Amino acid sequence: MKRFINYTIALLLLLGNVSGVYAQQQNWLSVSGNKLFDSTGKEVRLTGVNWFGFETQTYFPHGIWSRDMKSVLQQIKDLGFNTIRVPWSNEMLNPSSTISINSYGADAYTGISPMNEEESQITKPIELMDILVQWCQDNDIKIVLDNHSRAADGYLIEDLWYTNEYSEQRWINDWLFMAERYKNYSAVVGMDLNNEPHGSSWGNSNPATDWNKAAERCGNAILEVNPNVLIIVEGVGEFEGNSYWWGGQLMGARQYPVQLSNPSKLMYSAHEYGPEVAPQDWFEAASFPQNMPPIWTENFHYLYEEETSPLFIGEFGIKDQDAFGGVAFTWFTEWVDFMGSIYSWTFWTMNPNSGDTGGILQDDWTTVNEWKMDVLRPHFAPFIPNVIGGTGNLPPSASFTNDLSSGNAPLTVQFDASQSSDPDGDTLSYSWNFGDGTTATGVSISHVFDTPGSYQVSLTVSDGSLNDTTSKTITVNDDTTPVITASISVDSNSGIAPATITFDGSGSTSSDGSSLSYNWDFGDGTSGTGFIVSHDYTTAGDYIAILTVTNTDGISDTDQLTITITGSGNGGDCTFGAPLANPLPTIANNSYSNIYVLGSGGPDLSNVTNFTINWDLQNNGLWQFSMNTNNGVPSWWNDLKNNVTSQNFNSAQPSITLSGTGFANLDGAYYATQDGQNFALVAQDKTYTIYFSNSDTAPNCTDQLRKPEEDTTIEIKAYPNPVSDKLIISSKSILKTNQVDIVDVTGKVLKKVSLNKNMNTDFIEVDLVDLKSGIYFLKIRNQKETITKQIIKQ
C-alpha cells in the first residue's frame, strides 16, 4: 500500500503542473496489515480524546455552557491530542431537535469574549457539528464520528444497532447523510458505526442480531458515498460464551471477519476499562497485572499480532489513581504501556462529568488533571495534516500553565510551557513577556509580580521560522483588597415546565466582611436581586443562571450553574401546568377568535366562532363565559356561565364544571389555566385540552396528552435484597418466558434460572452462594419487553 501511494505521487510529479492540485489534496487514512498510513504513505496513529454531548439530550458538546467551544478544541490541540472522537445520536438529526446556546462572558483558557458568539446563532445540532468539523479541518485535528446511540442518552439500554423507534435503514440513512455532508473534509477521517453493540451476536446466521453483517451492510453503503473514510467496527459483549467489556469482545472477527468492498478502509475497535467501571476477576487475581496481556490478546490484540488490522481503542479511562487500593492506576499504566506506540486510541474523556472516569479536565472545565496527562503524553503520535502540500512546515502551538492566577503582592507565579508542541517535531524556543516591563526565555519560569494590577502574560514559541503566541491574565492585589467570592445553591437544578427554582446566594463571601449586593441573570432574559430569590421557568430548555455579587467598592465576582427545564414530551405540556398552584388573575373581557381541541376524545367545536371570558379576581365573580357559533347549533349565543355547576377560580387549582351545554363531550370537570395571554380548559382525567387563543397556529403539543391507562407493567419481586445465599423470585403477572438470566455489570451471563412456563404467583428459590459480593442484575425477557432488576449480593 505504501509503495502504491508513493508511486502515484511520483507519477503526478512527472506529469507536471500538479502543485496546485496536490496542495489541496485531502489527507485520508488507509489500512495496510496492522498499520495505518496517510495519503503520502507515512505511517500514522490516532491518539486523541473523546468529547461527548451530541449524543445526550442537550444535543451539543457538554461544557460549552461555561466554555467557548473553539477554546475547548484549542485546549485539546494544545494538550497534544491529534484526534477527537465525537459521540452523536440519531435523535439529534430529527427535525424537531433544536439547541440554544448562550453567548456571554470570557473563556477561562483563551480569554475569548463573548464565548460561543457564532455558536449562539444556530438552532440545529448538525449546524453546530459543522462548526466543530470546520475548526478541526482548519487546525489539523482528525475526527472519529461515533454513533453512540439511537435515542439521546440511550446508550446503556440499546442492545443492538437498531430499536423499535429507529430501524436499521434509518441508522444506515443517517450515516449516509453524515458521509455525504463531510465527504470533502478529511478531518472526518473515521466513522465508528455503533458504540458497544453488547446485545448483538457475531456470526453468520441471524441477520437480526449478527453485528458483523450489519457493519458490512452499513460500511459498504458509506463507502459508496465516501470511498476515503475509515469504517471502524467495534466488538460485541459476548462470543460463544466468552464475555468481555462491551465493545471489547472481538474474538469472532477471526472466524467471521467483516468484509468491506475496500478492505483497506476497515479498522477494528475495542474498549477497555479498569475496576472503577466494574470489578472483574482478573483485577483480583494473584498474578495481576501480569495476567492482563494474555486477556487482551485473546479478546482483540490477536488482530494486531496476526496483521489483520490496526487497532483503535475508542474508549479507556480512569477517575481516581488511588481507587481500589491503587489497582486502577496499575491497570491504567500497564494498559497504556501495552498500547505503546502501536495502537490508535481516544481517551474517555475530555469531559469531567463522566461518572465512571471523570475527565482530562477537572470540574471547573478548564484545569487539567496532569497526572493523567503524565501517563498519556509519552505515547502521543504527531499531528496529521488534513491537507497535503502547502508550506511543508506546520506552525507550532503555544500553551502554558500557571500555578496561580491571582493573589496579593508580592506574588510569585510559576509558569510552565512544556505543553507547547510542534506538529513537525521541530525544536522550539520559548519567549515570555510578563506585562510588567520584564521578559524571559525558557520552558519553565518563575516570576515575581511586585505591584498590584492586572498583567497580560504572553508566551511566544517558535520553530525557527513560524511561531505562535498565547496569553493569560494575572491579577495582583494589595493586601488590603478584599476577596469577593460568589456562590450559588439551589433547591433543585432541574424541573418540568412550569418550574419554580429557588436560588440562594447567601454562601457568597467578602474577606473583609463588607456588605454585598446580589444581581441575578436567570438565563431566560429576566433578572432579579436579593440573596435568596425564586424564579419561574415556563419553557423547556437549558438555562445558565449567573449570580454577580458586588461590595460597596465595586469589587465583584460571579458564579453560575445550569438549570435544566423539560416539558412533558417532545411537543410540550398540553396541560399548560394545570392544576395551578395559584388563583387565576383577573381576566378583563378577553375574547378569543380561535379554539383548538388538543388530544383526543374532546368536543367538536368547529362551529364556534369566538369565546369570551370575563373574570374578576377581586370580587370573585365569573361575569361572562360564552361562545358564539356560526350555525345556530346548539344556539347562536351560548352563555356557558348558565351551564357552570361549580367553579373555583379564586384559589389554588382553579377549576370549573360544565353540564347541559348542548355540545357533545363538552360537559365535565376541567382545570382552568393560562398560557401567556391564552386560556385553556384541561379536562380532568381525560385525554384533551380546549385551548382558546387569538393565534392562527395551535400549540405543538397535541401528541403529548395521554389518558391514564391500566398499568400493564410486569412486576418481578426478588427478595431478600441485599441477599446472602438464597434469592426468591416471584411475580403476580403471567410471564411468557421460561428463563431468567443473572448477569454482572458488564453484561456477562453468570447463571441461567429456569421458570415455570406462564409463571403466575408462583415463586422459585435461586442459590447464589457461588457469587461474589457485588452488584448483579436479573434480566427477564417477556415477549418484546425486557425487565431488569438490580440485586446486591452481600
Coordinates of C-alpha atoms in Angstrom, one line a residue, residues 262-689:
N262 CA -12.4 -1.9 0.1
P263 CA -10.6 -3.9 2.9
S264 CA -8.0 -1.0 3.3
K265 CA -10.8 1.0 4.9
L266 CA -11.6 -1.4 7.7
M267 CA -10.3 -0.8 11.2
Y268 CA -11.4 -2.8 14.2
S269 CA -12.0 -1.1 17.6
A270 CA -12.2 -2.3 21.2
H271 CA -13.0 -0.7 24.5
E272 CA -11.0 -1.4 27.7
Y273 CA -11.6 -0.3 31.3
G274 CA -10.4 -0.7 34.8
P275 CA -12.1 -1.7 38.0
E276 CA -13.8 1.7 38.6
V277 CA -16.3 0.8 35.8
A278 CA -16.9 -2.7 37.2
P279 CA -14.8 -5.0 39.4
Q280 CA -13.6 -8.1 37.5
D281 CA -12.0 -11.4 38.5
W282 CA -8.8 -10.6 36.6
F283 CA -8.2 -7.5 38.8
E284 CA -8.2 -9.7 41.9
A285 CA -6.0 -12.4 40.5
A286 CA -2.7 -13.1 42.3
S287 CA -0.9 -12.7 39.0
F288 CA -2.3 -9.2 38.3
P289 CA -1.1 -7.3 36.3
Q290 CA 0.9 -9.9 34.5
N291 CA -2.3 -11.7 33.7
M292 CA -3.6 -8.9 31.6
P293 CA -1.6 -9.2 28.3
P294 CA -2.9 -12.7 27.6
I295 CA -6.5 -11.5 28.3
W296 CA -6.1 -8.6 25.9
T297 CA -4.5 -10.8 23.3
E298 CA -7.3 -13.3 23.5
N299 CA -10.1 -10.8 23.0
F300 CA -8.6 -8.4 20.5
H301 CA -4.8 -8.0 20.3
Y302 CA -4.6 -11.1 18.2
L303 CA -5.9 -9.0 15.3
Y304 CA -2.7 -6.9 15.5
E305 CA -0.4 -9.8 16.0
E306 CA -1.8 -11.6 13.0
E307 CA -1.6 -8.4 11.0
T308 CA -5.3 -8.5 10.3
S309 CA -5.9 -4.9 11.3
P310 CA -4.5 -2.0 13.3
L311 CA -6.5 -1.4 16.5
F312 CA -8.4 1.7 17.5
I313 CA -9.2 1.8 21.2
G314 CA -12.2 4.1 21.2
E315 CA -12.6 4.3 25.0
F316 CA -10.5 3.7 28.1
G317 CA -10.2 5.9 31.2
I318 CA -9.6 6.3 34.9
K319 CA -11.1 8.6 37.5
D320 CA -9.1 8.2 40.8
Q321 CA -5.5 7.0 40.8
D322 CA -6.0 5.6 44.3
A323 CA -9.1 3.7 43.5
F324 CA -9.2 0.0 44.6
G325 CA -6.1 0.4 46.6
G326 CA -4.1 1.5 43.5
V327 CA -5.3 -1.3 41.3
A328 CA -7.0 1.2 39.0
F329 CA -3.8 3.1 38.4
T330 CA -1.7 0.0 38.0
W331 CA -4.2 -1.2 35.3
F332 CA -4.1 2.3 33.6
T333 CA -0.3 2.5 33.4
E334 CA 0.1 -1.2 32.3
W335 CA -2.6 -0.7 29.7
V336 CA -1.1 2.5 28.2
D337 CA 2.3 0.8 28.1
F338 CA 0.8 -2.2 26.4
M339 CA -0.7 0.0 23.7
G340 CA 2.6 1.8 23.5
S341 CA 3.4 3.2 20.0
I342 CA 1.4 0.6 18.1
Y343 CA -2.3 1.3 18.9
S344 CA -4.5 4.2 17.9
W345 CA -6.8 5.4 20.7
T346 CA -9.1 8.1 22.2
F347 CA -9.1 8.5 26.0
W348 CA -12.5 8.7 27.7
T349 CA -13.0 11.6 28.2
M350 CA -12.3 15.3 28.0
N351 CA -15.4 16.0 30.0
P352 CA -15.1 16.0 33.8
N353 CA -18.8 14.9 34.1
S354 CA -18.3 11.2 33.1
G355 CA -19.4 9.3 36.2
D356 CA -17.0 6.3 35.9
T357 CA -13.9 8.0 34.7
G358 CA -14.1 11.8 35.2
G359 CA -12.0 13.5 32.5
I360 CA -8.9 15.2 31.4
L361 CA -10.5 18.4 32.7
Q362 CA -11.3 18.9 36.3
D363 CA -14.8 20.0 37.5
D364 CA -14.1 23.7 36.6
W365 CA -14.0 22.6 32.9
T366 CA -10.6 24.3 32.5
T367 CA -7.9 22.9 34.8
V368 CA -6.1 19.8 33.6
N369 CA -5.6 16.5 35.6
E370 CA -1.9 16.5 35.0
W371 CA -1.4 13.0 36.4
K372 CA -3.5 11.6 33.6
M373 CA -1.6 13.5 31.0
D374 CA 1.7 12.4 32.5
V375 CA 0.8 8.8 31.7
L376 CA -0.7 9.5 28.2
R377 CA 1.7 12.2 26.9
P378 CA 4.8 9.9 26.3
H379 CA 2.6 7.8 23.8
F380 CA 1.3 10.7 21.7
A381 CA 1.7 10.5 17.9
P382 CA 2.4 13.6 15.8
F383 CA -0.4 15.7 14.3
I384 CA -1.7 14.6 10.9
P385 CA -2.2 17.4 8.4
N386 CA -5.6 17.5 6.8
V387 CA -4.3 18.9 3.6
I388 CA -1.2 17.6 1.8
G389 CA 1.3 20.1 0.4
G390 CA 1.3 23.8 1.3
T391 CA 4.4 25.2 3.1
G392 CA 5.8 21.8 4.2
N393 CA 6.2 23.3 7.7
L394 CA 3.3 23.5 10.1
P395 CA 3.3 26.2 12.8
P396 CA 3.9 25.3 16.5
S397 CA 1.2 25.6 19.1
A398 CA 1.9 27.7 22.2
S399 CA 0.4 26.6 25.6
F400 CA 1.3 27.2 29.2
T401 CA 0.1 26.6 32.7
N402 CA 0.5 28.7 35.8
D403 CA 0.1 27.6 39.5
L404 CA -1.6 31.0 40.5
S405 CA -3.9 33.4 38.6
S406 CA -4.3 35.9 41.4
G407 CA -3.1 36.8 44.8
N408 CA -1.6 39.6 46.9
A409 CA 1.6 41.4 46.1
P410 CA 4.4 40.3 46.0
L411 CA 3.0 37.4 44.0
T412 CA 5.3 34.6 42.8
V413 CA 3.9 32.6 39.9
Q414 CA 5.4 29.5 38.3
F415 CA 4.9 29.3 34.5
D416 CA 5.3 26.0 32.5
A417 CA 5.3 25.9 28.7
S418 CA 6.1 22.2 28.3
Q419 CA 2.6 21.6 26.9
S420 CA 3.6 23.6 23.8
S421 CA 4.0 21.4 20.7
D422 CA 5.1 21.3 17.1
P423 CA 3.3 19.0 14.6
D424 CA 6.6 18.5 12.7
G425 CA 8.5 17.7 15.8
D426 CA 10.8 20.8 15.4
T427 CA 12.8 22.1 18.4
L428 CA 11.0 25.1 20.0
S429 CA 12.3 28.3 21.6
Y430 CA 10.2 30.0 24.3
S431 CA 9.9 33.8 24.9
W432 CA 7.9 35.3 27.8
N433 CA 6.5 38.8 28.2
F434 CA 5.1 39.3 31.8
G435 CA 3.3 42.5 31.0
D436 CA 5.1 44.4 33.7
G437 CA 8.1 45.5 31.5
T438 CA 10.1 42.3 32.0
T439 CA 10.8 39.4 29.7
A440 CA 12.4 36.0 29.9
T441 CA 13.2 32.8 27.9
G442 CA 12.9 29.1 28.8
V443 CA 10.4 26.4 29.2
S444 CA 9.7 26.8 32.9
I445 CA 10.0 30.3 34.5
S446 CA 9.3 31.6 38.0
H447 CA 8.3 35.3 38.1
V448 CA 7.6 37.8 40.9
F449 CA 4.9 40.5 40.4
D450 CA 5.7 43.2 43.0
T451 CA 3.0 45.8 42.2
P452 CA -0.8 45.4 42.3
G453 CA -2.5 45.4 38.9
S454 CA -3.6 43.2 36.1
Y455 CA -0.9 41.8 33.9
Q456 CA -1.2 40.1 30.4
V457 CA 1.4 37.4 30.3
S458 CA 2.3 36.2 26.8
L459 CA 4.2 33.2 25.6
T460 CA 5.6 33.0 22.1
V461 CA 7.0 29.7 20.8
S462 CA 9.0 29.5 17.6
D463 CA 10.3 26.6 15.4
G464 CA 12.8 29.0 13.8
S465 CA 10.5 30.2 11.0
L466 CA 6.9 30.0 12.3
N467 CA 5.6 31.0 15.7
D468 CA 2.5 31.0 17.9
T469 CA 1.5 33.2 20.8
T470 CA -0.9 32.7 23.7
S471 CA -1.6 34.8 26.8
K472 CA -3.3 34.8 30.2
T473 CA -4.2 37.5 32.8
I474 CA -2.6 37.5 36.2
T475 CA -4.3 39.7 38.8
V476 CA -2.2 41.0 41.7
N477 CA -3.9 42.7 44.7
D478 CA -2.6 44.6 47.6
D479 CA -3.1 43.0 50.9
T480 CA -6.0 45.4 51.8
T481 CA -8.1 44.5 48.8
P482 CA -10.9 42.2 49.9
V483 CA -11.6 39.0 48.0
I484 CA -15.2 38.6 46.9
T485 CA -16.5 35.1 46.3
A486 CA -19.9 34.4 44.7
S487 CA -21.6 31.1 45.5
I488 CA -24.9 29.8 44.3
S489 CA -27.0 27.0 45.7
V490 CA -30.5 25.9 44.6
D491 CA -33.3 23.7 45.9
S492 CA -33.2 21.9 42.5
N493 CA -31.3 22.3 39.3
S494 CA -34.0 20.8 37.1
G495 CA -37.7 20.6 36.8
I496 CA -40.7 20.2 34.5
A497 CA -42.1 23.4 33.0
P498 CA -43.5 25.5 34.6
A499 CA -41.0 25.1 37.3
T500 CA -40.1 27.4 40.3
I501 CA -36.5 27.3 41.2
T502 CA -35.2 28.9 44.4
F503 CA -31.7 30.4 44.2
D504 CA -29.7 31.1 47.3
G505 CA -26.6 33.3 47.1
S506 CA -26.1 33.6 50.9
G507 CA -23.0 31.4 50.7
S508 CA -21.2 34.3 48.9
T509 CA -18.5 36.0 51.0
S510 CA -16.3 39.0 51.3
S511 CA -13.0 38.5 53.0
D512 CA -13.3 41.8 54.9
G513 CA -17.0 41.2 55.9
S514 CA -18.3 44.1 53.9
S515 CA -21.9 44.0 52.7
L516 CA -22.7 42.6 49.3
S517 CA -25.3 43.3 46.6
Y518 CA -26.8 40.3 44.7
N519 CA -27.8 40.5 41.0
W520 CA -29.2 37.5 39.2
D521 CA -29.4 36.7 35.5
F522 CA -31.7 33.7 35.2
G523 CA -30.6 32.9 31.6
D524 CA -34.1 33.3 30.1
G525 CA -33.9 37.1 29.5
T526 CA -35.0 38.0 33.0
S527 CA -33.1 39.2 36.1
G528 CA -33.5 39.7 39.8
T529 CA -31.9 41.0 43.0
G530 CA -31.5 39.7 46.6
F531 CA -29.5 36.9 48.1
I532 CA -32.5 34.5 48.0
V533 CA -34.8 34.6 45.1
S534 CA -37.4 32.4 43.4
H535 CA -37.8 32.3 39.7
D536 CA -40.4 30.6 37.4
Y537 CA -39.2 28.9 34.2
T538 CA -42.1 28.4 31.9
T539 CA -40.4 26.9 28.8
A540 CA -38.3 23.8 28.4
G541 CA -34.6 24.4 27.9
D542 CA -31.1 24.7 29.5
Y543 CA -30.6 28.0 31.3
I544 CA -27.4 29.3 32.7
A545 CA -28.1 31.3 35.9
I546 CA -25.4 33.8 36.8
L547 CA -25.0 35.5 40.2
T548 CA -22.9 38.6 40.4
V549 CA -22.1 39.8 43.9
T550 CA -20.5 43.2 44.4
N551 CA -19.2 45.0 47.5
T552 CA -19.6 48.8 48.2
D553 CA -16.2 49.5 46.5
G554 CA -17.4 47.9 43.2
I555 CA -15.3 44.7 43.5
S556 CA -17.4 41.8 42.2
D557 CA -17.3 38.1 41.5
T558 CA -19.6 35.8 39.6
D559 CA -20.8 32.2 39.9
Q560 CA -23.1 30.2 37.6
L561 CA -24.9 26.9 37.2
T562 CA -27.1 25.3 34.6
I563 CA -30.8 24.8 35.2
T564 CA -32.5 22.1 33.0
I565 CA -36.2 22.5 32.4
T566 CA -38.1 19.9 30.5
G567 CA -41.6 19.6 29.1
S568 CA -43.8 16.6 29.5
G569 CA -42.9 15.5 26.0
N570 CA -41.2 16.5 22.7
G571 CA -44.1 18.7 21.8
G572 CA -44.6 20.4 25.1
D573 CA -47.0 20.0 28.0
C574 CA -50.6 20.2 26.9
T575 CA -51.8 20.6 30.4
F576 CA -50.0 24.0 30.5
G577 CA -49.2 23.4 34.1
A578 CA -52.7 22.6 35.3
P579 CA -53.7 22.2 38.1
L580 CA -52.2 25.5 39.0
A581 CA -50.8 26.3 42.4
N582 CA -52.3 29.9 42.4
P583 CA -55.6 31.5 41.6
L584 CA -56.3 32.9 38.1
P585 CA -55.6 36.6 37.8
T586 CA -58.4 39.0 36.6
I587 CA -59.3 38.3 33.0
A588 CA -60.9 41.5 31.7
N589 CA -63.3 40.7 28.9
N590 CA -60.9 38.6 26.9
S591 CA -62.2 37.4 23.5
Y592 CA -60.6 34.6 21.6
S593 CA -61.0 34.0 17.9
N594 CA -59.5 30.5 17.7
I595 CA -60.4 27.4 19.6
Y596 CA -58.2 24.3 19.5
V597 CA -59.1 20.9 20.9
L598 CA -55.8 19.2 21.7
G599 CA -55.6 15.5 22.2
S600 CA -58.4 13.0 21.5
G601 CA -62.0 12.5 22.6
G602 CA -62.8 16.2 23.0
P603 CA -65.9 18.0 21.8
D604 CA -66.4 19.2 18.2
L605 CA -66.1 23.0 18.5
S606 CA -65.6 23.6 14.8
N607 CA -68.7 25.7 14.5
V608 CA -67.6 28.0 17.3
T609 CA -66.6 31.5 16.0
N610 CA -65.3 33.0 19.3
F611 CA -65.2 32.6 23.0
T612 CA -65.3 35.3 25.7
I613 CA -64.4 35.2 29.4
N614 CA -64.6 38.0 31.9
W615 CA -63.3 37.1 35.4
D616 CA -62.9 39.5 38.3
L617 CA -60.5 38.1 40.9
Q618 CA -61.1 40.8 43.5
N619 CA -64.9 40.3 43.6
N620 CA -64.7 36.5 42.9
G621 CA -67.1 36.9 40.0
L622 CA -67.3 35.0 36.8
W623 CA -69.3 37.6 34.8
Q624 CA -69.1 36.2 31.3
F625 CA -68.3 32.7 30.0
S626 CA -69.8 32.4 26.5
M627 CA -69.4 31.0 23.0
N628 CA -70.8 32.2 19.6
T629 CA -71.5 29.6 16.9
N630 CA -71.8 30.1 13.1
N631 CA -74.7 27.8 12.5
G632 CA -77.1 28.3 15.4
V633 CA -76.3 24.8 16.9
P634 CA -76.9 24.4 19.8
S635 CA -77.6 28.2 19.8
W636 CA -76.1 31.2 18.2
W637 CA -75.4 32.7 21.6
N638 CA -74.5 30.1 24.2
D639 CA -74.0 31.7 27.6
L640 CA -72.0 28.9 29.2
K641 CA -72.0 30.8 32.5
N642 CA -75.5 29.4 32.9
N643 CA -74.1 25.9 32.5
V644 CA -71.5 26.2 35.2
T645 CA -72.4 23.9 38.0
S646 CA -69.3 24.8 40.0
Q647 CA -66.3 27.0 39.6
N648 CA -63.2 27.7 41.7
F649 CA -61.1 30.4 40.1
N650 CA -60.2 32.3 43.2
S651 CA -58.0 29.7 44.9
A652 CA -55.3 27.2 44.2
Q653 CA -56.1 24.6 41.4
P654 CA -58.6 26.8 39.6
S655 CA -61.4 24.5 38.2
I656 CA -64.8 24.6 36.6
T657 CA -67.5 22.0 35.9
L658 CA -70.0 22.3 33.0
S659 CA -73.2 20.5 32.4
G660 CA -76.1 20.8 29.9
T661 CA -74.0 22.8 27.4
G662 CA -75.5 21.1 24.3
F663 CA -72.1 20.2 22.9
A664 CA -71.3 16.5 22.8
N665 CA -68.4 15.7 25.2
L666 CA -68.1 19.2 26.5
D667 CA -69.8 18.5 29.8
G668 CA -67.4 17.6 32.6
A669 CA -64.8 18.9 35.1
Y670 CA -61.9 21.0 34.0
Y671 CA -58.8 22.7 35.4
A672 CA -58.6 26.3 34.2
T673 CA -55.2 27.7 33.3
Q674 CA -53.5 30.3 31.3
D675 CA -50.6 30.1 28.8
G676 CA -49.5 33.7 28.5
Q677 CA -52.5 35.5 27.1
N678 CA -54.1 32.3 26.1
F679 CA -56.8 30.4 28.2
A680 CA -57.1 26.6 28.5
L681 CA -59.6 24.2 30.0
V682 CA -57.8 20.9 30.8
A683 CA -60.2 18.0 31.1
Q684 CA -59.7 16.2 34.4
D685 CA -58.7 12.5 34.0
K686 CA -59.4 12.7 30.2
T687 CA -57.4 13.0 27.0
Y688 CA -58.0 16.5 25.8
T689 CA -57.5 20.2 26.4

